Amino acid sequence: MNADAKKTALRMIPYGIYVLTADDGKGNIAAATVNWVTQSAFAPPLVVVGIKTDSGAYRIVRDGRTFALNMLGKDQKGLAFTFFKPAEVKDGKISGQAYRKGETGAPILTDAPAAVECRVKHIVEEGDHHVVVAEVIEAHVMKPPAGRPDNAILEMRDLGDNVFYGG
Ligand SMILES: Cc1cc2nc3c(=O)[nH]c(=O)nc-3n(C[C@H](O)[C@H](O)[C@H](O)COP(=O)(O)O)c2cc1C
């Protein structure tokens, strides 16, 4: 396989940008910007997320079995960059962002336009990111989108010409 062709072809896949948050109930809170996300079933409503196995987020999701996906709005590029770095919990905020605990205990970011809470069903342990299959058990819309919901989401291509995760 040609390495450049592999990179270019895979980078043609479009992605939304989300902040995955989780709380394992033992004092460990994760918040990480992720893009490898899609819905994979209607009934039950399932999503799949590719999570880096050496990340704090992976350990907390694996152990706590729940997480939230906080949707980022078109104007929230700054938040995406905030959560590329390991999260820091201080003064009741995660990396400076206000949040509340959801149904599952996962942090719901106050400024996110919407979020879903998920319960882990299965983890496919292949590669340097494992595929977490999870059921959506709660949904929150803090800022209803004016038009198509998928027009409201921050996308990988909004992050600049040189930002990719994939390829
Ligand atoms: C553009 C971009 C997209 C990313 N997408 C993912 C992803 O889909 N899954 C993932 O596990 N990490 C992804 N990351 C890495 C996480 O953001 C990063 O590992 C995390 O915030 C670091 O925190 P932690 O290791 O303490 O959990 C991405 C990073 C960048 C720069």
mmCIF file with all atom_site columns, C-alpha atoms and ligand atoms in Angstrom:
data_model
loop_
_atom_site.group_PDB
_atom_site.id
_atom_site.type_symbol
_atom_site.label_atom_id
_atom_site.label_alt_id
_atom_site.label_comp_id
_atom_site.label_asym_id
_atom_site.label_entity_id
_atom_site.label_seq_id
_atom_site.pdbx_PDB_ins_code
_atom_site.Cartn_x
_atom_site.Cartn_y
_atom_site.Cartn_z
_atom_site.occupancy
_atom_site.B_iso_or_equiv
_atom_site.pdbx_formal_charge
_atom_site.auth_seq_id
_atom_site.auth_comp_id
_atom_site.auth_asym_id
_atom_site.auth_atom_id
_atom_site.pdbx_PDB_model_num
ATOM   1   C CA  . MET A 1 1   ? 0.000   0.000  0.000  1.00 0.00 ? 1   MET A CA  1
ATOM   2   C CA  . ASN A 1 2   ? 1.154   3.513  -0.816 1.00 0.00 ? 2   ASN A CA  1
ATOM   3   C CA  . ALA A 1 3   ? 1.402   5.416  2.484  1.00 0.00 ? 3   ALA A CA  1
ATOM   4   C CA  . ASP A 1 4   ? 0.484   8.793  0.953  1.00 0.00 ? 4   ASP A CA  1
ATOM   5   C CA  . ALA A 1 5   ? -2.561  7.339  -0.802 1.00 0.00 ? 5   ALA A CA  1
ATOM   6   C CA  . LYS A 1 6   ? -3.701  5.715  2.450  1.00 0.00 ? 6   LYS A CA  1
ATOM   7   C CA  . LYS A 1 7   ? -3.316  9.027  4.294  1.00 0.00 ? 7   LYS A CA  1
ATOM   8   C CA  . THR A 1 8   ? -5.080  11.127 1.654  1.00 0.00 ? 8   THR A CA  1
ATOM   9   C CA  . ALA A 1 9   ? -7.952  8.704  1.099  1.00 0.00 ? 9   ALA A CA  1
ATOM   10  C CA  . LEU A 1 10  ? -8.615  8.282  4.833  1.00 0.00 ? 10  LEU A CA  1
ATOM   11  C CA  . ARG A 1 11  ? -8.454  12.050 5.363  1.00 0.00 ? 11  ARG A CA  1
ATOM   12  C CA  . MET A 1 12  ? -11.381 12.440 2.966  1.00 0.00 ? 12  MET A CA  1
ATOM   13  C CA  . ILE A 1 13  ? -13.685 11.094 5.721  1.00 0.00 ? 13  ILE A CA  1
ATOM   14  C CA  . PRO A 1 14  ? -15.485 14.107 7.271  1.00 0.00 ? 14  PRO A CA  1
ATOM   15  C CA  . TYR A 1 15  ? -15.715 14.378 11.058 1.00 0.00 ? 15  TYR A CA  1
ATOM   16  C CA  . GLY A 1 16  ? -17.577 16.334 13.700 1.00 0.00 ? 16  GLY A CA  1
ATOM   17  C CA  . ILE A 1 17  ? -15.752 17.425 16.846 1.00 0.00 ? 17  ILE A CA  1
ATOM   18  C CA  . TYR A 1 18  ? -16.916 16.389 20.320 1.00 0.00 ? 18  TYR A CA  1
ATOM   19  C CA  . VAL A 1 19  ? -15.657 16.560 23.893 1.00 0.00 ? 19  VAL A CA  1
ATOM   20  C CA  . LEU A 1 20  ? -15.871 13.111 25.468 1.00 0.00 ? 20  LEU A CA  1
ATOM   21  C CA  . THR A 1 21  ? -16.275 13.357 29.244 1.00 0.00 ? 21  THR A CA  1
ATOM   22  C CA  . ALA A 1 22  ? -16.389 10.625 31.861 1.00 0.00 ? 22  ALA A CA  1
ATOM   23  C CA  . ASP A 1 23  ? -16.269 10.145 35.621 1.00 0.00 ? 23  ASP A CA  1
ATOM   24  C CA  . ASP A 1 24  ? -15.353 6.726  37.006 1.00 0.00 ? 24  ASP A CA  1
ATOM   25  C CA  . GLY A 1 25  ? -16.954 7.477  40.387 1.00 0.00 ? 25  GLY A CA  1
ATOM   26  C CA  . LYS A 1 26  ? -13.545 7.118  42.088 1.00 0.00 ? 26  LYS A CA  1
ATOM   27  C CA  . GLY A 1 27  ? -12.480 10.721 41.704 1.00 0.00 ? 27  GLY A CA  1
ATOM   28  C CA  . ASN A 1 28  ? -11.140 10.457 38.154 1.00 0.00 ? 28  ASN A CA  1
ATOM   29  C CA  . ILE A 1 29  ? -12.642 12.772 35.548 1.00 0.00 ? 29  ILE A CA  1
ATOM   30  C CA  . ALA A 1 30  ? -11.763 12.746 31.856 1.00 0.00 ? 30  ALA A CA  1
ATOM   31  C CA  . ALA A 1 31  ? -12.435 15.277 29.128 1.00 0.00 ? 31  ALA A CA  1
ATOM   32  C CA  . ALA A 1 32  ? -10.904 14.803 25.686 1.00 0.00 ? 32  ALA A CA  1
ATOM   33  C CA  . THR A 1 33  ? -11.658 16.189 22.244 1.00 0.00 ? 33  THR A CA  1
ATOM   34  C CA  . VAL A 1 34  ? -12.481 13.325 19.892 1.00 0.00 ? 34  VAL A CA  1
ATOM   35  C CA  . ASN A 1 35  ? -13.594 12.994 16.285 1.00 0.00 ? 35  ASN A CA  1
ATOM   36  C CA  . TRP A 1 36  ? -13.849 9.230  15.669 1.00 0.00 ? 36  TRP A CA  1
ATOM   37  C CA  . VAL A 1 37  ? -17.557 9.093  16.459 1.00 0.00 ? 37  VAL A CA  1
ATOM   38  C CA  . THR A 1 38  ? -20.661 7.867  14.653 1.00 0.00 ? 38  THR A CA  1
ATOM   39  C CA  . GLN A 1 39  ? -24.137 6.543  15.377 1.00 0.00 ? 39  GLN A CA  1
ATOM   40  C CA  . SER A 1 40  ? -24.307 2.845  14.486 1.00 0.00 ? 40  SER A CA  1
ATOM   41  C CA  . ALA A 1 41  ? -27.902 1.710  15.289 1.00 0.00 ? 41  ALA A CA  1
ATOM   42  C CA  . PHE A 1 42  ? -31.397 3.173  15.825 1.00 0.00 ? 42  PHE A CA  1
ATOM   43  C CA  . ALA A 1 43  ? -32.739 0.496  18.205 1.00 0.00 ? 43  ALA A CA  1
ATOM   44  C CA  . PRO A 1 44  ? -31.224 0.615  20.654 1.00 0.00 ? 44  PRO A CA  1
ATOM   45  C CA  . PRO A 1 45  ? -29.584 3.966  19.805 1.00 0.00 ? 45  PRO A CA  1
ATOM   46  C CA  . LEU A 1 46  ? -25.907 3.041  19.615 1.00 0.00 ? 46  LEU A CA  1
ATOM   47  C CA  . VAL A 1 47  ? -22.831 5.132  18.986 1.00 0.00 ? 47  VAL A CA  1
ATOM   48  C CA  . VAL A 1 48  ? -19.258 4.020  18.457 1.00 0.00 ? 48  VAL A CA  1
ATOM   49  C CA  . VAL A 1 49  ? -16.183 5.992  19.502 1.00 0.00 ? 49  VAL A CA  1
ATOM   50  C CA  . GLY A 1 50  ? -12.516 5.246  18.806 1.00 0.00 ? 50  GLY A CA  1
ATOM   51  C CA  . ILE A 1 51  ? -10.568 5.963  22.001 1.00 0.00 ? 51  ILE A CA  1
ATOM   52  C CA  . LYS A 1 52  ? -6.783  6.006  22.340 1.00 0.00 ? 52  LYS A CA  1
ATOM   53  C CA  . THR A 1 53  ? -5.779  3.153  24.624 1.00 0.00 ? 53  THR A CA  1
ATOM   54  C CA  . ASP A 1 54  ? -2.959  5.036  26.356 1.00 0.00 ? 54  ASP A CA  1
ATOM   55  C CA  . SER A 1 55  ? -5.178  8.009  27.256 1.00 0.00 ? 55  SER A CA  1
ATOM   56  C CA  . GLY A 1 56  ? -6.661  8.899  30.623 1.00 0.00 ? 56  GLY A CA  1
ATOM   57  C CA  . ALA A 1 57  ? -10.053 8.996  28.917 1.00 0.00 ? 57  ALA A CA  1
ATOM   58  C CA  . TYR A 1 58  ? -9.778  5.352  27.836 1.00 0.00 ? 58  TYR A CA  1
ATOM   59  C CA  . ARG A 1 59  ? -9.041  4.089  31.357 1.00 0.00 ? 59  ARG A CA  1
ATOM   60  C CA  . ILE A 1 60  ? -11.904 6.086  32.865 1.00 0.00 ? 60  ILE A CA  1
ATOM   61  C CA  . VAL A 1 61  ? -14.439 4.970  30.214 1.00 0.00 ? 61  VAL A CA  1
ATOM   62  C CA  . ARG A 1 62  ? -13.322 1.334  30.480 1.00 0.00 ? 62  ARG A CA  1
ATOM   63  C CA  . ASP A 1 63  ? -13.553 1.347  34.282 1.00 0.00 ? 63  ASP A CA  1
ATOM   64  C CA  . GLY A 1 64  ? -16.602 3.607  34.745 1.00 0.00 ? 64  GLY A CA  1
ATOM   65  C CA  . ARG A 1 65  ? -18.619 2.132  31.790 1.00 0.00 ? 65  ARG A CA  1
ATOM   66  C CA  . THR A 1 66  ? -20.352 5.462  31.050 1.00 0.00 ? 66  THR A CA  1
ATOM   67  C CA  . PHE A 1 67  ? -19.426 8.673  29.238 1.00 0.00 ? 67  PHE A CA  1
ATOM   68  C CA  . ALA A 1 68  ? -20.933 11.736 27.604 1.00 0.00 ? 68  ALA A CA  1
ATOM   69  C CA  . LEU A 1 69  ? -20.336 13.185 24.162 1.00 0.00 ? 69  LEU A CA  1
ATOM   70  C CA  . ASN A 1 70  ? -20.600 16.955 24.331 1.00 0.00 ? 70  ASN A CA  1
ATOM   71  C CA  . MET A 1 71  ? -21.306 18.400 20.888 1.00 0.00 ? 71  MET A CA  1
ATOM   72  C CA  . LEU A 1 72  ? -19.278 21.506 20.026 1.00 0.00 ? 72  LEU A CA  1
ATOM   73  C CA  . GLY A 1 73  ? -20.825 24.423 18.135 1.00 0.00 ? 73  GLY A CA  1
ATOM   74  C CA  . LYS A 1 74  ? -19.330 26.048 15.021 1.00 0.00 ? 74  LYS A CA  1
ATOM   75  C CA  . ASP A 1 75  ? -17.955 28.910 17.150 1.00 0.00 ? 75  ASP A CA  1
ATOM   76  C CA  . GLN A 1 76  ? -16.279 26.649 19.753 1.00 0.00 ? 76  GLN A CA  1
ATOM   77  C CA  . LYS A 1 77  ? -12.910 25.986 18.137 1.00 0.00 ? 77  LYS A CA  1
ATOM   78  C CA  . GLY A 1 78  ? -11.232 27.229 21.328 1.00 0.00 ? 78  GLY A CA  1
ATOM   79  C CA  . LEU A 1 79  ? -12.956 24.515 23.374 1.00 0.00 ? 79  LEU A CA  1
ATOM   80  C CA  . ALA A 1 80  ? -11.768 21.844 20.936 1.00 0.00 ? 80  ALA A CA  1
ATOM   81  C CA  . PHE A 1 81  ? -8.156  22.973 21.457 1.00 0.00 ? 81  PHE A CA  1
ATOM   82  C CA  . THR A 1 82  ? -8.622  23.167 25.260 1.00 0.00 ? 82  THR A CA  1
ATOM   83  C CA  . PHE A 1 83  ? -9.451  19.449 25.405 1.00 0.00 ? 83  PHE A CA  1
ATOM   84  C CA  . PHE A 1 84  ? -6.664  18.207 23.127 1.00 0.00 ? 84  PHE A CA  1
ATOM   85  C CA  . LYS A 1 85  ? -4.578  18.481 26.309 1.00 0.00 ? 85  LYS A CA  1
ATOM   86  C CA  . PRO A 1 86  ? -5.073  16.317 29.421 1.00 0.00 ? 86  PRO A CA  1
ATOM   87  C CA  . ALA A 1 87  ? -7.995  17.672 31.470 1.00 0.00 ? 87  ALA A CA  1
ATOM   88  C CA  . GLU A 1 88  ? -7.451  19.477 34.758 1.00 0.00 ? 88  GLU A CA  1
ATOM   89  C CA  . VAL A 1 89  ? -10.190 19.609 37.402 1.00 0.00 ? 89  VAL A CA  1
ATOM   90  C CA  . LYS A 1 90  ? -9.938  22.719 39.596 1.00 0.00 ? 90  LYS A CA  1
ATOM   91  C CA  . ASP A 1 91  ? -12.460 24.884 41.481 1.00 0.00 ? 91  ASP A CA  1
ATOM   92  C CA  . GLY A 1 92  ? -15.359 22.756 40.266 1.00 0.00 ? 92  GLY A CA  1
ATOM   93  C CA  . LYS A 1 93  ? -14.423 23.245 36.603 1.00 0.00 ? 93  LYS A CA  1
ATOM   94  C CA  . ILE A 1 94  ? -12.744 21.035 34.005 1.00 0.00 ? 94  ILE A CA  1
ATOM   95  C CA  . SER A 1 95  ? -9.901  22.893 32.311 1.00 0.00 ? 95  SER A CA  1
ATOM   96  C CA  . GLY A 1 96  ? -11.720 26.136 33.170 1.00 0.00 ? 96  GLY A CA  1
ATOM   97  C CA  . GLN A 1 97  ? -15.094 24.957 31.803 1.00 0.00 ? 97  GLN A CA  1
ATOM   98  C CA  . ALA A 1 98  ? -18.247 24.863 33.939 1.00 0.00 ? 98  ALA A CA  1
ATOM   99  C CA  . TYR A 1 99  ? -20.112 21.566 34.016 1.00 0.00 ? 99  TYR A CA  1
ATOM   100 C CA  . ARG A 1 100 ? -22.815 19.648 35.821 1.00 0.00 ? 100 ARG A CA  1
ATOM   101 C CA  . LYS A 1 101 ? -23.122 15.936 36.451 1.00 0.00 ? 101 LYS A CA  1
ATOM   102 C CA  . GLY A 1 102 ? -25.469 14.118 34.104 1.00 0.00 ? 102 GLY A CA  1
ATOM   103 C CA  . GLU A 1 103 ? -27.687 11.070 34.807 1.00 0.00 ? 103 GLU A CA  1
ATOM   104 C CA  . THR A 1 104 ? -24.675 8.792  34.468 1.00 0.00 ? 104 THR A CA  1
ATOM   105 C CA  . GLY A 1 105 ? -22.380 11.032 36.495 1.00 0.00 ? 105 GLY A CA  1
ATOM   106 C CA  . ALA A 1 106 ? -20.530 12.067 33.327 1.00 0.00 ? 106 ALA A CA  1
ATOM   107 C CA  . PRO A 1 107 ? -19.771 15.795 33.168 1.00 0.00 ? 107 PRO A CA  1
ATOM   108 C CA  . ILE A 1 108 ? -22.059 17.804 30.858 1.00 0.00 ? 108 ILE A CA  1
ATOM   109 C CA  . LEU A 1 109 ? -20.300 20.979 29.709 1.00 0.00 ? 109 LEU A CA  1
ATOM   110 C CA  . THR A 1 110 ? -22.501 24.031 30.347 1.00 0.00 ? 110 THR A CA  1
ATOM   111 C CA  . ASP A 1 111 ? -21.404 25.727 27.127 1.00 0.00 ? 111 ASP A CA  1
ATOM   112 C CA  . ALA A 1 112 ? -21.967 22.727 24.817 1.00 0.00 ? 112 ALA A CA  1
ATOM   113 C CA  . PRO A 1 113 ? -25.060 23.168 22.609 1.00 0.00 ? 113 PRO A CA  1
ATOM   114 C CA  . ALA A 1 114 ? -26.059 19.515 23.169 1.00 0.00 ? 114 ALA A CA  1
ATOM   115 C CA  . ALA A 1 115 ? -24.819 16.280 24.719 1.00 0.00 ? 115 ALA A CA  1
ATOM   116 C CA  . VAL A 1 116 ? -25.662 12.581 24.859 1.00 0.00 ? 116 VAL A CA  1
ATOM   117 C CA  . GLU A 1 117 ? -24.944 10.251 27.755 1.00 0.00 ? 117 GLU A CA  1
ATOM   118 C CA  . CYS A 1 118 ? -23.929 6.712  26.951 1.00 0.00 ? 118 CYS A CA  1
ATOM   119 C CA  . ARG A 1 119 ? -23.523 3.351  28.657 1.00 0.00 ? 119 ARG A CA  1
ATOM   120 C CA  . VAL A 1 120 ? -20.753 1.091  27.372 1.00 0.00 ? 120 VAL A CA  1
ATOM   121 C CA  . LYS A 1 121 ? -22.034 -2.168 25.826 1.00 0.00 ? 121 LYS A CA  1
ATOM   122 C CA  . HIS A 1 122 ? -18.858 -3.554 24.319 1.00 0.00 ? 122 HIS A CA  1
ATOM   123 C CA  . ILE A 1 123 ? -15.242 -2.605 23.657 1.00 0.00 ? 123 ILE A CA  1
ATOM   124 C CA  . VAL A 1 124 ? -13.637 -3.908 20.476 1.00 0.00 ? 124 VAL A CA  1
ATOM   125 C CA  . GLU A 1 125 ? -9.980  -4.254 21.410 1.00 0.00 ? 125 GLU A CA  1
ATOM   126 C CA  . GLU A 1 126 ? -8.203  -3.794 18.073 1.00 0.00 ? 126 GLU A CA  1
ATOM   127 C CA  . GLY A 1 127 ? -5.422  -1.352 17.235 1.00 0.00 ? 127 GLY A CA  1
ATOM   128 C CA  . ASP A 1 128 ? -4.042  1.649  19.113 1.00 0.00 ? 128 ASP A CA  1
ATOM   129 C CA  . HIS A 1 129 ? -7.587  3.008  19.606 1.00 0.00 ? 129 HIS A CA  1
ATOM   130 C CA  . HIS A 1 130 ? -10.304 0.679  20.829 1.00 0.00 ? 130 HIS A CA  1
ATOM   131 C CA  . VAL A 1 131 ? -13.830 0.926  19.460 1.00 0.00 ? 131 VAL A CA  1
ATOM   132 C CA  . VAL A 1 132 ? -16.263 1.583  22.291 1.00 0.00 ? 132 VAL A CA  1
ATOM   133 C CA  . VAL A 1 133 ? -19.838 0.566  21.412 1.00 0.00 ? 133 VAL A CA  1
ATOM   134 C CA  . ALA A 1 134 ? -22.290 2.347  23.681 1.00 0.00 ? 134 ALA A CA  1
ATOM   135 C CA  . GLU A 1 135 ? -26.016 2.925  24.089 1.00 0.00 ? 135 GLU A CA  1
ATOM   136 C CA  . VAL A 1 136 ? -27.335 6.477  24.271 1.00 0.00 ? 136 VAL A CA  1
ATOM   137 C CA  . ILE A 1 137 ? -29.416 6.566  27.454 1.00 0.00 ? 137 ILE A CA  1
ATOM   138 C CA  . GLU A 1 138 ? -29.950 10.318 27.889 1.00 0.00 ? 138 GLU A CA  1
ATOM   139 C CA  . ALA A 1 139 ? -29.826 13.384 25.639 1.00 0.00 ? 139 ALA A CA  1
ATOM   140 C CA  . HIS A 1 140 ? -29.626 17.099 26.410 1.00 0.00 ? 140 HIS A CA  1
ATOM   141 C CA  . VAL A 1 141 ? -30.144 20.079 24.104 1.00 0.00 ? 141 VAL A CA  1
ATOM   142 C CA  . MET A 1 142 ? -28.971 23.289 25.764 1.00 0.00 ? 142 MET A CA  1
ATOM   143 C CA  . LYS A 1 143 ? -29.053 25.419 22.589 1.00 0.00 ? 143 LYS A CA  1
ATOM   144 C CA  . PRO A 1 144 ? -31.541 24.156 19.982 1.00 0.00 ? 144 PRO A CA  1
ATOM   145 C CA  . PRO A 1 145 ? -30.035 24.483 16.501 1.00 0.00 ? 145 PRO A CA  1
ATOM   146 C CA  . ALA A 1 146 ? -31.823 26.932 14.169 1.00 0.00 ? 146 ALA A CA  1
ATOM   147 C CA  . GLY A 1 147 ? -31.568 24.737 11.074 1.00 0.00 ? 147 GLY A CA  1
ATOM   148 C CA  . ARG A 1 148 ? -30.217 21.259 10.343 1.00 0.00 ? 148 ARG A CA  1
ATOM   149 C CA  . PRO A 1 149 ? -28.592 19.937 13.541 1.00 0.00 ? 149 PRO A CA  1
ATOM   150 C CA  . ASP A 1 150 ? -25.535 18.816 11.591 1.00 0.00 ? 150 ASP A CA  1
ATOM   151 C CA  . ASN A 1 151 ? -25.006 22.383 10.355 1.00 0.00 ? 151 ASN A CA  1
ATOM   152 C CA  . ALA A 1 152 ? -24.493 23.467 13.966 1.00 0.00 ? 152 ALA A CA  1
ATOM   153 C CA  . ILE A 1 153 ? -21.576 21.165 14.765 1.00 0.00 ? 153 ILE A CA  1
ATOM   154 C CA  . LEU A 1 154 ? -17.914 22.112 14.715 1.00 0.00 ? 154 LEU A CA  1
ATOM   155 C CA  . GLU A 1 155 ? -16.117 20.010 12.094 1.00 0.00 ? 155 GLU A CA  1
ATOM   156 C CA  . MET A 1 156 ? -12.521 18.908 11.611 1.00 0.00 ? 156 MET A CA  1
ATOM   157 C CA  . ARG A 1 157 ? -12.228 21.158 8.550  1.00 0.00 ? 157 ARG A CA  1
ATOM   158 C CA  . ASP A 1 158 ? -13.148 24.184 10.725 1.00 0.00 ? 158 ASP A CA  1
ATOM   159 C CA  . LEU A 1 159 ? -9.991  23.631 12.827 1.00 0.00 ? 159 LEU A CA  1
ATOM   160 C CA  . GLY A 1 160 ? -7.585  24.801 10.112 1.00 0.00 ? 160 GLY A CA  1
ATOM   161 C CA  . ASP A 1 161 ? -5.721  23.489 7.077  1.00 0.00 ? 161 ASP A CA  1
ATOM   162 C CA  . ASN A 1 162 ? -3.197  21.508 9.116  1.00 0.00 ? 162 ASN A CA  1
ATOM   163 C CA  . VAL A 1 163 ? -5.324  19.838 11.773 1.00 0.00 ? 163 VAL A CA  1
ATOM   164 C CA  . PHE A 1 164 ? -6.144  16.175 11.105 1.00 0.00 ? 164 PHE A CA  1
ATOM   165 C CA  . TYR A 1 165 ? -6.777  13.059 13.157 1.00 0.00 ? 165 TYR A CA  1
ATOM   166 C CA  . GLY A 1 166 ? -6.832  10.206 10.723 1.00 0.00 ? 166 GLY A CA  1
ATOM   167 C CA  . GLY A 1 167 ? -4.876  9.086  7.715  1.00 0.00 ? 167 GLY A CA  1
HETATM 168 C C1  . LIG B 2 .   ? -7.790  16.779 15.927 1.00 0.00 ? 1   LIG B C1  1
HETATM 169 C C2  . LIG B 2 .   ? -7.724  15.760 17.052 1.00 0.00 ? 1   LIG B C2  1
HETATM 170 C C3  . LIG B 2 .   ? -8.674  14.754 17.118 1.00 0.00 ? 1   LIG B C3  1
HETATM 171 C C4  . LIG B 2 .   ? -8.621  13.769 18.125 1.00 0.00 ? 1   LIG B C4  1
HETATM 172 N N1  . LIG B 2 .   ? -9.513  12.744 18.106 1.00 0.00 ? 1   LIG B N1  1
HETATM 173 C C5  . LIG B 2 .   ? -9.389  11.751 19.014 1.00 0.00 ? 1   LIG B C5  1
HETATM 174 C C6  . LIG B 2 .   ? -10.243 10.612 18.969 1.00 0.00 ? 1   LIG B C6  1
HETATM 175 O O1  . LIG B 2 .   ? -11.124 10.479 18.102 1.00 0.00 ? 1   LIG B O1  1
HETATM 176 N N2  . LIG B 2 .   ? -10.077 9.655  19.925 1.00 0.00 ? 1   LIG B N2  1
HETATM 177 C C7  . LIG B 2 .   ? -9.128  9.763  20.905 1.00 0.00 ? 1   LIG B C7  1
HETATM 178 O O2  . LIG B 2 .   ? -9.020  8.875  21.740 1.00 0.00 ? 1   LIG B O2  1
HETATM 179 N N3  . LIG B 2 .   ? -8.314  10.822 20.966 1.00 0.00 ? 1   LIG B N3  1
HETATM 180 C C8  . LIG B 2 .   ? -8.423  11.814 20.048 1.00 0.00 ? 1   LIG B C8  1
HETATM 181 N N4  . LIG B 2 .   ? -7.578  12.890 20.117 1.00 0.00 ? 1   LIG B N4  1
HETATM 182 C C9  . LIG B 2 .   ? -6.605  12.954 21.221 1.00 0.00 ? 1   LIG B C9  1
HETATM 183 C C10 . LIG B 2 .   ? -7.238  13.502 22.509 1.00 0.00 ? 1   LIG B C10 1
HETATM 184 O O3  . LIG B 2 .   ? -7.817  14.784 22.316 1.00 0.00 ? 1   LIG B O3  1
HETATM 185 C C11 . LIG B 2 .   ? -6.132  13.583 23.605 1.00 0.00 ? 1   LIG B C11 1
HETATM 186 O O4  . LIG B 2 .   ? -5.524  12.337 23.722 1.00 0.00 ? 1   LIG B O4  1
HETATM 187 C C12 . LIG B 2 .   ? -6.694  13.876 24.962 1.00 0.00 ? 1   LIG B C12 1
HETATM 188 O O5  . LIG B 2 .   ? -7.371  15.113 25.034 1.00 0.00 ? 1   LIG B O5  1
HETATM 189 C C13 . LIG B 2 .   ? -5.578  13.876 25.999 1.00 0.00 ? 1   LIG B C13 1
HETATM 190 O O6  . LIG B 2 .   ? -6.128  13.635 27.216 1.00 0.00 ? 1   LIG B O6  1
HETATM 191 P P1  . LIG B 2 .   ? -5.946  12.254 28.034 1.00 0.00 ? 1   LIG B P1  1
HETATM 192 O O7  . LIG B 2 .   ? -4.911  11.450 27.351 1.00 0.00 ? 1   LIG B O7  1
HETATM 193 O O8  . LIG B 2 .   ? -5.572  12.703 29.373 1.00 0.00 ? 1   LIG B O8  1
HETATM 194 O O9  . LIG B 2 .   ? -7.294  11.612 28.025 1.00 0.00 ? 1   LIG B O9  1
HETATM 195 C C14 . LIG B 2 .   ? -7.619  13.851 19.133 1.00 0.00 ? 1   LIG B C14 1
HETATM 196 C C15 . LIG B 2 .   ? -6.662  14.871 19.077 1.00 0.00 ? 1   LIG B C15 1
HETATM 197 C C16 . LIG B 2 .   ? -6.685  15.814 18.044 1.00 0.00 ? 1   LIG B C16 1
HETATM 198 C C17 . LIG B 2 .   ? -5.623  16.882 17.999 1.00 0.00 ? 1   LIG B C17 1
#
